[in-house]
Amino acid sequence: MSTETLQTNDEESVFPGENWFFYWKTSASLWRSKLGELTNSNKIIVPINWSFHSEMGERFDFGELKPETNLSQLSTIASELGKEVIYFIPISPAPFIQNGGLPHFLSKALALDYSGMGMSQVGSNEELFKIFSWFDPKVFKAFNRFISAMGQYFYQSGINNDVYGMVCGFLHEGRFHSFLEDTSKEFHEAFSRYLDAKLKDQSTDFEKPQNEIEEMVLMHEFENLIGDLYRTSVEEGLSANFDGIVKVNFLGSSTTDTLKRIMRNEEVSRYSQELFESISRKMFVSTALLPKYLKKGVFGYQLKELVSENYITQMLDKTIEEDGFLTYAPLGYFEVFENSFLASFREDSWRGLGLLDFLYDRYRFSFFQTEDKDFNFSEENVNDSKVYFFQGEELTQHSYSEMLKFFMSGGQIILNRTGMPQELGQRLEMFLIENRLKVEKVNYSTEISNVQLNSGRMVLFHGENLVEQSDKSLQDFWSKLISTFNILHLEISVPDDVQVAWQSRNISTAELNFEEIRRVSFYNGSSYKKKVKVPHVKNFALVKIQDEKNVTVSNWSQETEIELLPDGHISMDFGVYSS
Amino acid sequence: MNERFILLIYGYFPHLNEGEGPYKVHTIVDERGAVDPHAISTALSESLGRNLEDPHELRFQNLEEINKFGYTLIDELDSPEIGIISIDSYNICLEKSTSLEEFKENITEAANKIENIDYSKDKGILSKLF
């Protein structure tokens, strides 16, 4: 093996991409020189490797024995280099560490995925990583002790860096699966204990699940409960530093990915699609498991442009936008709320109603999906002018109240009333009557009620009546409904193999003719030549074309024609004005 | 592991005992990329006279049916060999492996391998067509 290969592998191991730094993979004496090499952003994500600090069993090492466990020194060095370390503490198994990050003495039961397959990953240097179950009570007790020791260490060492709890997982069929989800014997034993405890609890009228779906819902509830325990442990143990929870989609980490990677059947185009999906779900994305040779071409460029340069900083630090820096952020006209687990059992899920396909077709990379259990209203929601979609069936008392506050403050809402709890349905009717709001009703595939209050708008419909409709009817339904909202979008027909990313930013003083600047980027990851036609329309003035690679641009009176060769990409900046 | 090796992983789910059977295919992987659903459909039809209605629900009554299907599939795909392994055996292989190489070897060893006796690397164009 050549020295060059060794160096490459070392770099790849220490910096697995997206500004992450694996402190345990290099000597502490090299931290300063290595961190100095990171130029993408001043934020460095440092995941905590529990097992690395726990090699002595219950005695934790934070620099006493191995200098590489000295996180205080790491924070200081980064700070001296003008960089900020953000710590991510895994609150689920971590697929990029041996045994999923569990100390060796706790790695007893192989975790099994939803289909019963042992969970494992192939690392960037072809290592085999296995995931072990976190449902053994001993694991939680040990985790708690570790977090408690770490909290004390942070306090005593004066480490004031932000800490996030990190849920590691992967996307599968439109749903994020945490590596905590597990169907091993340990999980089933813990679940049985949970069911027994619920049955014995006299204060509730809980009954044993009657069918497979009820049991799956309860299992999901139990998984969330255990996930909350791990989260709370970090939140309380490191309360002075704790800044929230992040979900990280590790590309190439599902069991199916592992099998494909064993067969050397890497699908870069799918990783690229997942990157886009992660951003639209406001998740972090990590390529820590992927070898460097895959992070090249269009995919490598997307990682740099869409993730490393701005996205990470924006996700971790909202103040950037407030300070008026001219950085681009993903553009979104819609915010689609839905719990993807519950949606998988429902015919009138947003996918079942054709909404997600419609948005993908017409507003690709311009909408967000969120799984948050509760909607919390803030002024930001009104200012972003997005249309919010809610499923009535998932509304809690809290979300319902927040949703109405949002509407009364000028927010735009589309609510599927099917399955909405009866009490909330009645409260909504009362709200409309008490506030003497005029309800305009129209029948178009289903009864649609439109309520307007100043700039606020609420559209109510019954999704159940749309379930049997053809795909074409559903597309027409959404097209008609969305056209009643004032959305200023440049519609571009893009071939399936070409990916498109929309971003926006505030204007600078030299751009006062516009209200905002939008950037559309096209990427051709296919092996064929592709054409995209960008129409010249009112409200969108082409300001700049940049980052052209393997493209030919032809300007015609009605449109700009872009020919993208394989691996080609281009970005176009438009000044947007509404009048 | 043979570079044209196809791997089929199946699970036994007793609660699926009705209809097409309790053996369900989890994954079929091939180093050349995704296995063509048309080839899967044709192999199912030719081996067992059944139509594939849902590619995610490839089910069989017993192991003999899986083997028949596997043999027809490699013939259809012009692949030299298929390895058929249960989820339980796969998990055992994973548990006892400490490296990726070892894991691959263990899977290859544990899988029931069926060879395509008609496969020839040096087939001419005409024999490939007919």
PDB file of C-alpha atoms in Angstrom, chain A residues 252-464:
ATOM      1  CA  GLY A 252     -25.656   4.228   2.742  1.00  0.00           C
ATOM      2  CA  SER A 253     -26.510   2.981   6.231  1.00  0.00           C
ATOM      3  CA  SER A 254     -29.691   0.909   5.847  1.00  0.00           C
ATOM      4  CA  THR A 255     -29.511  -2.885   5.732  1.00  0.00           C
ATOM      5  CA  THR A 256     -30.390  -2.831   2.046  1.00  0.00           C
ATOM      6  CA  ASP A 257     -27.585  -0.317   1.441  1.00  0.00           C
ATOM      7  CA  THR A 258     -25.182  -2.579   3.321  1.00  0.00           C
ATOM      8  CA  LEU A 259     -26.090  -5.518   1.098  1.00  0.00           C
ATOM      9  CA  LYS A 260     -25.668  -3.433  -2.033  1.00  0.00           C
ATOM     10  CA  ARG A 261     -22.339  -2.135  -0.794  1.00  0.00           C
ATOM     11  CA  ILE A 262     -21.141  -5.652  -0.013  1.00  0.00           C
ATOM     12  CA  MET A 263     -21.960  -6.478  -3.631  1.00  0.00           C
ATOM     13  CA  ARG A 264     -20.087  -3.297  -4.653  1.00  0.00           C
ATOM     14  CA  ASN A 265     -23.280  -1.949  -6.103  1.00  0.00           C
ATOM     15  CA  GLU A 266     -23.145   1.691  -5.046  1.00  0.00           C
ATOM     16  CA  GLU A 267     -25.971   3.917  -6.244  1.00  0.00           C
ATOM     17  CA  VAL A 268     -24.619   7.451  -6.123  1.00  0.00           C
ATOM     18  CA  SER A 269     -27.736   8.858  -7.793  1.00  0.00           C
ATOM     19  CA  ARG A 270     -29.846   7.527  -4.921  1.00  0.00           C
ATOM     20  CA  TYR A 271     -27.480   9.045  -2.331  1.00  0.00           C
ATOM     21  CA  SER A 272     -27.855  12.301  -4.189  1.00  0.00           C
ATOM     22  CA  GLN A 273     -31.659  12.051  -4.104  1.00  0.00           C
ATOM     23  CA  GLU A 274     -31.522  11.250  -0.392  1.00  0.00           C
ATOM     24  CA  LEU A 275     -29.415  14.338   0.176  1.00  0.00           C
ATOM     25  CA  PHE A 276     -32.201  16.451  -1.327  1.00  0.00           C
ATOM     26  CA  GLU A 277     -34.853  14.603   0.664  1.00  0.00           C
ATOM     27  CA  SER A 278     -32.897  15.119   3.900  1.00  0.00           C
ATOM     28  CA  ILE A 279     -32.726  18.858   3.306  1.00  0.00           C
ATOM     29  CA  SER A 280     -36.455  19.060   2.541  1.00  0.00           C
ATOM     30  CA  ARG A 281     -37.028  17.257   5.853  1.00  0.00           C
ATOM     31  CA  LYS A 282     -34.675  19.680   7.649  1.00  0.00           C
ATOM     32  CA  MET A 283     -32.337  16.893   8.634  1.00  0.00           C
ATOM     33  CA  PHE A 284     -28.592  16.769   8.708  1.00  0.00           C
ATOM     34  CA  VAL A 285     -26.992  14.506   6.202  1.00  0.00           C
ATOM     35  CA  SER A 286     -23.742  12.639   6.693  1.00  0.00           C
ATOM     36  CA  THR A 287     -21.561  10.839   4.184  1.00  0.00           C
ATOM     37  CA  ALA A 288     -19.308   9.443   6.921  1.00  0.00           C
ATOM     38  CA  LEU A 289     -19.874   5.896   5.658  1.00  0.00           C
ATOM     39  CA  LEU A 290     -19.222   6.601   2.015  1.00  0.00           C
ATOM     40  CA  PRO A 291     -15.765   6.265   0.466  1.00  0.00           C
ATOM     41  CA  LYS A 292     -14.156   9.408  -0.854  1.00  0.00           C
ATOM     42  CA  TYR A 293     -14.213   8.250  -4.477  1.00  0.00           C
ATOM     43  CA  LEU A 294     -18.033   8.429  -4.443  1.00  0.00           C
ATOM     44  CA  LYS A 295     -18.080  12.026  -3.217  1.00  0.00           C
ATOM     45  CA  LYS A 296     -16.977  13.379  -6.556  1.00  0.00           C
ATOM     46  CA  GLY A 297     -18.618  14.788  -9.666  1.00  0.00           C
ATOM     47  CA  VAL A 298     -22.135  16.156  -9.326  1.00  0.00           C
ATOM     48  CA  PHE A 299     -22.716  14.479  -5.967  1.00  0.00           C
ATOM     49  CA  GLY A 300     -19.514  15.959  -4.519  1.00  0.00           C
ATOM     50  CA  TYR A 301     -20.499  19.372  -5.812  1.00  0.00           C
ATOM     51  CA  GLN A 302     -23.987  19.073  -4.276  1.00  0.00           C
ATOM     52  CA  LEU A 303     -22.469  18.139  -0.917  1.00  0.00           C
ATOM     53  CA  LYS A 304     -20.235  21.188  -1.022  1.00  0.00           C
ATOM     54  CA  GLU A 305     -22.771  23.673  -2.368  1.00  0.00           C
ATOM     55  CA  LEU A 306     -25.929  22.514  -0.608  1.00  0.00           C
ATOM     56  CA  VAL A 307     -24.622  21.081   2.664  1.00  0.00           C
ATOM     57  CA  SER A 308     -21.126  22.088   3.757  1.00  0.00           C
ATOM     58  CA  GLU A 309     -21.117  25.764   2.798  1.00  0.00           C
ATOM     59  CA  ASN A 310     -24.319  27.173   4.300  1.00  0.00           C
ATOM     60  CA  TYR A 311     -26.814  24.563   5.375  1.00  0.00           C
ATOM     61  CA  ILE A 312     -24.971  23.274   8.448  1.00  0.00           C
ATOM     62  CA  THR A 313     -24.361  26.761   9.767  1.00  0.00           C
ATOM     63  CA  GLN A 314     -27.977  27.754   9.177  1.00  0.00           C
ATOM     64  CA  MET A 315     -29.301  24.645  10.884  1.00  0.00           C
ATOM     65  CA  LEU A 316     -27.138  25.243  13.937  1.00  0.00           C
ATOM     66  CA  ASP A 317     -27.282  29.003  14.121  1.00  0.00           C
ATOM     67  CA  LYS A 318     -30.452  30.873  13.202  1.00  0.00           C
ATOM     68  CA  THR A 319     -28.793  34.229  13.988  1.00  0.00           C
ATOM     69  CA  ILE A 320     -27.040  34.271  10.631  1.00  0.00           C
ATOM     70  CA  GLU A 321     -30.255  35.065   8.810  1.00  0.00           C
ATOM     71  CA  GLU A 322     -31.262  37.624  11.427  1.00  0.00           C
ATOM     72  CA  ASP A 323     -27.932  39.391  11.121  1.00  0.00           C
ATOM     73  CA  GLY A 324     -28.651  39.902   7.446  1.00  0.00           C
ATOM     74  CA  PHE A 325     -25.756  37.937   6.004  1.00  0.00           C
ATOM     75  CA  LEU A 326     -26.273  37.221   2.351  1.00  0.00           C
ATOM     76  CA  THR A 327     -26.186  33.464   2.563  1.00  0.00           C
ATOM     77  CA  TYR A 328     -28.469  31.214   0.591  1.00  0.00           C
ATOM     78  CA  ALA A 329     -30.988  28.972   2.355  1.00  0.00           C
ATOM     79  CA  PRO A 330     -33.232  26.250   0.900  1.00  0.00           C
ATOM     80  CA  LEU A 331     -36.393  27.800  -0.524  1.00  0.00           C
ATOM     81  CA  GLY A 332     -39.808  26.509   0.539  1.00  0.00           C
ATOM     82  CA  TYR A 333     -43.354  27.637  -0.221  1.00  0.00           C
ATOM     83  CA  PHE A 334     -45.004  24.852   1.743  1.00  0.00           C
ATOM     84  CA  GLU A 335     -44.573  23.162   5.097  1.00  0.00           C
ATOM     85  CA  VAL A 336     -46.190  19.745   5.166  1.00  0.00           C
ATOM     86  CA  PHE A 337     -46.845  18.373   8.654  1.00  0.00           C
ATOM     87  CA  GLU A 338     -47.295  14.638   9.000  1.00  0.00           C
ATOM     88  CA  ASN A 339     -46.070  11.794  11.152  1.00  0.00           C
ATOM     89  CA  SER A 340     -44.736   9.399   8.535  1.00  0.00           C
ATOM     90  CA  PHE A 341     -45.200   6.371  10.808  1.00  0.00           C
ATOM     91  CA  LEU A 342     -48.924   7.044  11.292  1.00  0.00           C
ATOM     92  CA  ALA A 343     -49.232   8.056   7.639  1.00  0.00           C
ATOM     93  CA  SER A 344     -48.126   4.582   6.575  1.00  0.00           C
ATOM     94  CA  PHE A 345     -51.420   3.194   7.958  1.00  0.00           C
ATOM     95  CA  ARG A 346     -53.654   5.856   6.473  1.00  0.00           C
ATOM     96  CA  GLU A 347     -55.250   6.043   3.033  1.00  0.00           C
ATOM     97  CA  ASP A 348     -55.626   9.814   3.252  1.00  0.00           C
ATOM     98  CA  SER A 349     -51.950  10.478   4.014  1.00  0.00           C
ATOM     99  CA  TRP A 350     -50.516  13.379   2.042  1.00  0.00           C
ATOM    100  CA  ARG A 351     -48.959  10.834  -0.298  1.00  0.00           C
ATOM    101  CA  GLY A 352     -52.256   8.947  -0.598  1.00  0.00           C
ATOM    102  CA  LEU A 353     -54.002  12.208  -1.464  1.00  0.00           C
ATOM    103  CA  GLY A 354     -51.455  12.935  -4.183  1.00  0.00           C
ATOM    104  CA  LEU A 355     -50.107  16.076  -2.502  1.00  0.00           C
ATOM    105  CA  LEU A 356     -46.475  14.948  -2.226  1.00  0.00           C
ATOM    106  CA  ASP A 357     -46.383  13.814  -5.860  1.00  0.00           C
ATOM    107  CA  PHE A 358     -47.939  17.109  -6.919  1.00  0.00           C
ATOM    108  CA  LEU A 359     -45.427  19.170  -4.952  1.00  0.00           C
ATOM    109  CA  TYR A 360     -42.538  17.062  -6.214  1.00  0.00           C
ATOM    110  CA  ASP A 361     -43.711  17.550  -9.774  1.00  0.00           C
ATOM    111  CA  ARG A 362     -44.460  21.277  -9.636  1.00  0.00           C
ATOM    112  CA  TYR A 363     -42.419  22.628  -6.740  1.00  0.00           C
ATOM    113  CA  ARG A 364     -39.449  20.281  -6.585  1.00  0.00           C
ATOM    114  CA  PHE A 365     -37.026  21.175  -3.781  1.00  0.00           C
ATOM    115  CA  SER A 366     -39.344  24.054  -2.783  1.00  0.00           C
ATOM    116  CA  PHE A 367     -41.281  22.466   0.057  1.00  0.00           C
ATOM    117  CA  PHE A 368     -40.501  21.076   3.481  1.00  0.00           C
ATOM    118  CA  GLN A 369     -41.843  18.056   5.305  1.00  0.00           C
ATOM    119  CA  THR A 370     -41.840  17.986   9.053  1.00  0.00           C
ATOM    120  CA  GLU A 371     -42.573  15.255  11.557  1.00  0.00           C
ATOM    121  CA  ASP A 372     -42.746  17.420  14.664  1.00  0.00           C
ATOM    122  CA  LYS A 373     -45.363  16.060  17.026  1.00  0.00           C
ATOM    123  CA  ASP A 374     -46.478  19.528  18.030  1.00  0.00           C
ATOM    124  CA  PHE A 375     -46.752  22.657  15.942  1.00  0.00           C
ATOM    125  CA  ASN A 376     -45.510  25.714  17.822  1.00  0.00           C
ATOM    126  CA  PHE A 377     -46.511  29.040  16.418  1.00  0.00           C
ATOM    127  CA  SER A 378     -43.992  31.859  16.177  1.00  0.00           C
ATOM    128  CA  GLU A 379     -43.850  35.158  14.296  1.00  0.00           C
ATOM    129  CA  GLU A 380     -41.293  33.502  12.000  1.00  0.00           C
ATOM    130  CA  ASN A 381     -44.046  31.213  10.704  1.00  0.00           C
ATOM    131  CA  VAL A 382     -46.073  34.204   9.508  1.00  0.00           C
ATOM    132  CA  ASN A 383     -43.093  36.024   8.051  1.00  0.00           C
ATOM    133  CA  ASP A 384     -42.017  33.098   5.919  1.00  0.00           C
ATOM    134  CA  SER A 385     -45.333  33.309   3.937  1.00  0.00           C
ATOM    135  CA  LYS A 386     -45.480  29.553   3.539  1.00  0.00           C
ATOM    136  CA  VAL A 387     -48.652  27.511   3.261  1.00  0.00           C
ATOM    137  CA  TYR A 388     -48.894  25.021   6.125  1.00  0.00           C
ATOM    138  CA  PHE A 389     -50.573  21.634   5.657  1.00  0.00           C
ATOM    139  CA  PHE A 390     -52.003  19.869   8.704  1.00  0.00           C
ATOM    140  CA  GLN A 391     -53.601  16.460   9.151  1.00  0.00           C
ATOM    141  CA  GLY A 392     -56.657  16.851  11.414  1.00  0.00           C
ATOM    142  CA  GLU A 393     -56.192  13.320  12.727  1.00  0.00           C
ATOM    143  CA  GLU A 394     -52.779  14.216  14.168  1.00  0.00           C
ATOM    144  CA  LEU A 395     -53.805  17.505  15.781  1.00  0.00           C
ATOM    145  CA  THR A 396     -53.319  17.669  19.530  1.00  0.00           C
ATOM    146  CA  GLN A 397     -55.044  20.271  21.729  1.00  0.00           C
ATOM    147  CA  HIS A 398     -51.775  22.187  21.763  1.00  0.00           C
ATOM    148  CA  SER A 399     -51.183  22.079  17.999  1.00  0.00           C
ATOM    149  CA  TYR A 400     -54.813  23.014  17.363  1.00  0.00           C
ATOM    150  CA  SER A 401     -54.515  26.155  19.530  1.00  0.00           C
ATOM    151  CA  GLU A 402     -51.196  27.099  17.954  1.00  0.00           C
ATOM    152  CA  MET A 403     -52.643  26.550  14.483  1.00  0.00           C
ATOM    153  CA  LEU A 404     -55.506  28.976  15.207  1.00  0.00           C
ATOM    154  CA  LYS A 405     -53.084  31.551  16.626  1.00  0.00           C
ATOM    155  CA  PHE A 406     -51.075  31.197  13.424  1.00  0.00           C
ATOM    156  CA  PHE A 407     -54.191  31.730  11.273  1.00  0.00           C
ATOM    157  CA  MET A 408     -55.295  34.769  13.287  1.00  0.00           C
ATOM    158  CA  SER A 409     -51.827  36.280  12.907  1.00  0.00           C
ATOM    159  CA  GLY A 410     -52.004  36.017   9.121  1.00  0.00           C
ATOM    160  CA  GLY A 411     -50.876  32.435   8.534  1.00  0.00           C
ATOM    161  CA  GLN A 412     -52.032  30.300   5.600  1.00  0.00           C
ATOM    162  CA  ILE A 413     -53.334  26.824   6.387  1.00  0.00           C
ATOM    163  CA  ILE A 414     -54.745  23.840   4.540  1.00  0.00           C
ATOM    164  CA  LEU A 415     -56.340  21.338   6.926  1.00  0.00           C
ATOM    165  CA  ASN A 416     -57.552  17.838   6.136  1.00  0.00           C
ATOM    166  CA  ARG A 417     -60.490  17.441   8.539  1.00  0.00           C
ATOM    167  CA  THR A 418     -60.795  13.675   8.097  1.00  0.00           C
ATOM    168  CA  GLY A 419     -60.119  11.892  11.373  1.00  0.00           C
ATOM    169  CA  MET A 420     -59.922  15.124  13.355  1.00  0.00           C
ATOM    170  CA  PRO A 421     -60.839  14.454  17.004  1.00  0.00           C
ATOM    171  CA  GLN A 422     -64.540  15.232  17.460  1.00  0.00           C
ATOM    172  CA  GLU A 423     -63.906  17.706  20.249  1.00  0.00           C
ATOM    173  CA  LEU A 424     -61.457  19.706  18.131  1.00  0.00           C
ATOM    174  CA  GLY A 425     -63.882  19.634  15.194  1.00  0.00           C
ATOM    175  CA  GLN A 426     -66.600  21.112  17.394  1.00  0.00           C
ATOM    176  CA  ARG A 427     -64.214  23.714  18.788  1.00  0.00           C
ATOM    177  CA  LEU A 428     -63.271  24.724  15.254  1.00  0.00           C
ATOM    178  CA  GLU A 429     -66.952  25.198  14.316  1.00  0.00           C
ATOM    179  CA  MET A 430     -67.461  27.303  17.466  1.00  0.00           C
ATOM    180  CA  PHE A 431     -64.382  29.357  16.653  1.00  0.00           C
ATOM    181  CA  LEU A 432     -65.749  30.197  13.200  1.00  0.00           C
ATOM    182  CA  ILE A 433     -69.177  31.147  14.611  1.00  0.00           C
ATOM    183  CA  GLU A 434     -67.896  33.137  17.595  1.00  0.00           C
ATOM    184  CA  ASN A 435     -65.563  35.165  15.405  1.00  0.00           C
ATOM    185  CA  ARG A 436     -68.302  35.635  12.797  1.00  0.00           C
ATOM    186  CA  LEU A 437     -65.979  34.431  10.091  1.00  0.00           C
ATOM    187  CA  LYS A 438     -67.453  34.091   6.659  1.00  0.00           C
ATOM    188  CA  VAL A 439     -67.068  30.560   5.359  1.00  0.00           C
ATOM    189  CA  GLU A 440     -67.108  30.244   1.598  1.00  0.00           C
ATOM    190  CA  LYS A 441     -67.959  26.722   0.476  1.00  0.00           C
ATOM    191  CA  VAL A 442     -67.322  25.118  -2.861  1.00  0.00           C
ATOM    192  CA  ASN A 443     -67.553  21.562  -4.166  1.00  0.00           C
ATOM    193  CA  TYR A 444     -64.602  20.416  -6.220  1.00  0.00           C
ATOM    194  CA  SER A 445     -64.005  16.668  -5.797  1.00  0.00           C
ATOM    195  CA  THR A 446     -64.816  17.239  -2.117  1.00  0.00           C
ATOM    196  CA  GLU A 447     -66.359  20.019  -0.079  1.00  0.00           C
ATOM    197  CA  ILE A 448     -63.816  22.779   0.399  1.00  0.00           C
ATOM    198  CA  SER A 449     -64.367  25.550   2.952  1.00  0.00           C
ATOM    199  CA  ASN A 450     -62.377  28.738   2.669  1.00  0.00           C
ATOM    200  CA  VAL A 451     -62.073  31.115   5.611  1.00  0.00           C
ATOM    201  CA  GLN A 452     -60.322  34.461   5.372  1.00  0.00           C
ATOM    202  CA  LEU A 453     -59.276  36.713   8.231  1.00  0.00           C
ATOM    203  CA  ASN A 454     -57.225  39.709   7.117  1.00  0.00           C
ATOM    204  CA  SER A 455     -54.171  38.140   5.483  1.00  0.00           C
ATOM    205  CA  GLY A 456     -54.810  34.828   7.259  1.00  0.00           C
ATOM    206  CA  ARG A 457     -56.388  32.013   5.300  1.00  0.00           C
ATOM    207  CA  MET A 458     -57.671  28.599   6.274  1.00  0.00           C
ATOM    208  CA  VAL A 459     -58.829  26.005   3.765  1.00  0.00           C
ATOM    209  CA  LEU A 460     -60.680  22.994   5.169  1.00  0.00           C
ATOM    210  CA  PHE A 461     -61.479  19.837   3.240  1.00  0.00           C
ATOM    211  CA  HIS A 462     -62.341  16.182   3.825  1.00  0.00           C
ATOM    212  CA  GLY A 463     -59.492  14.045   2.506  1.00  0.00           C
ATOM    213  CA  GLU A 464     -61.494  10.809   2.730  1.00  0.00           C
TER     214      GLU A 464
END
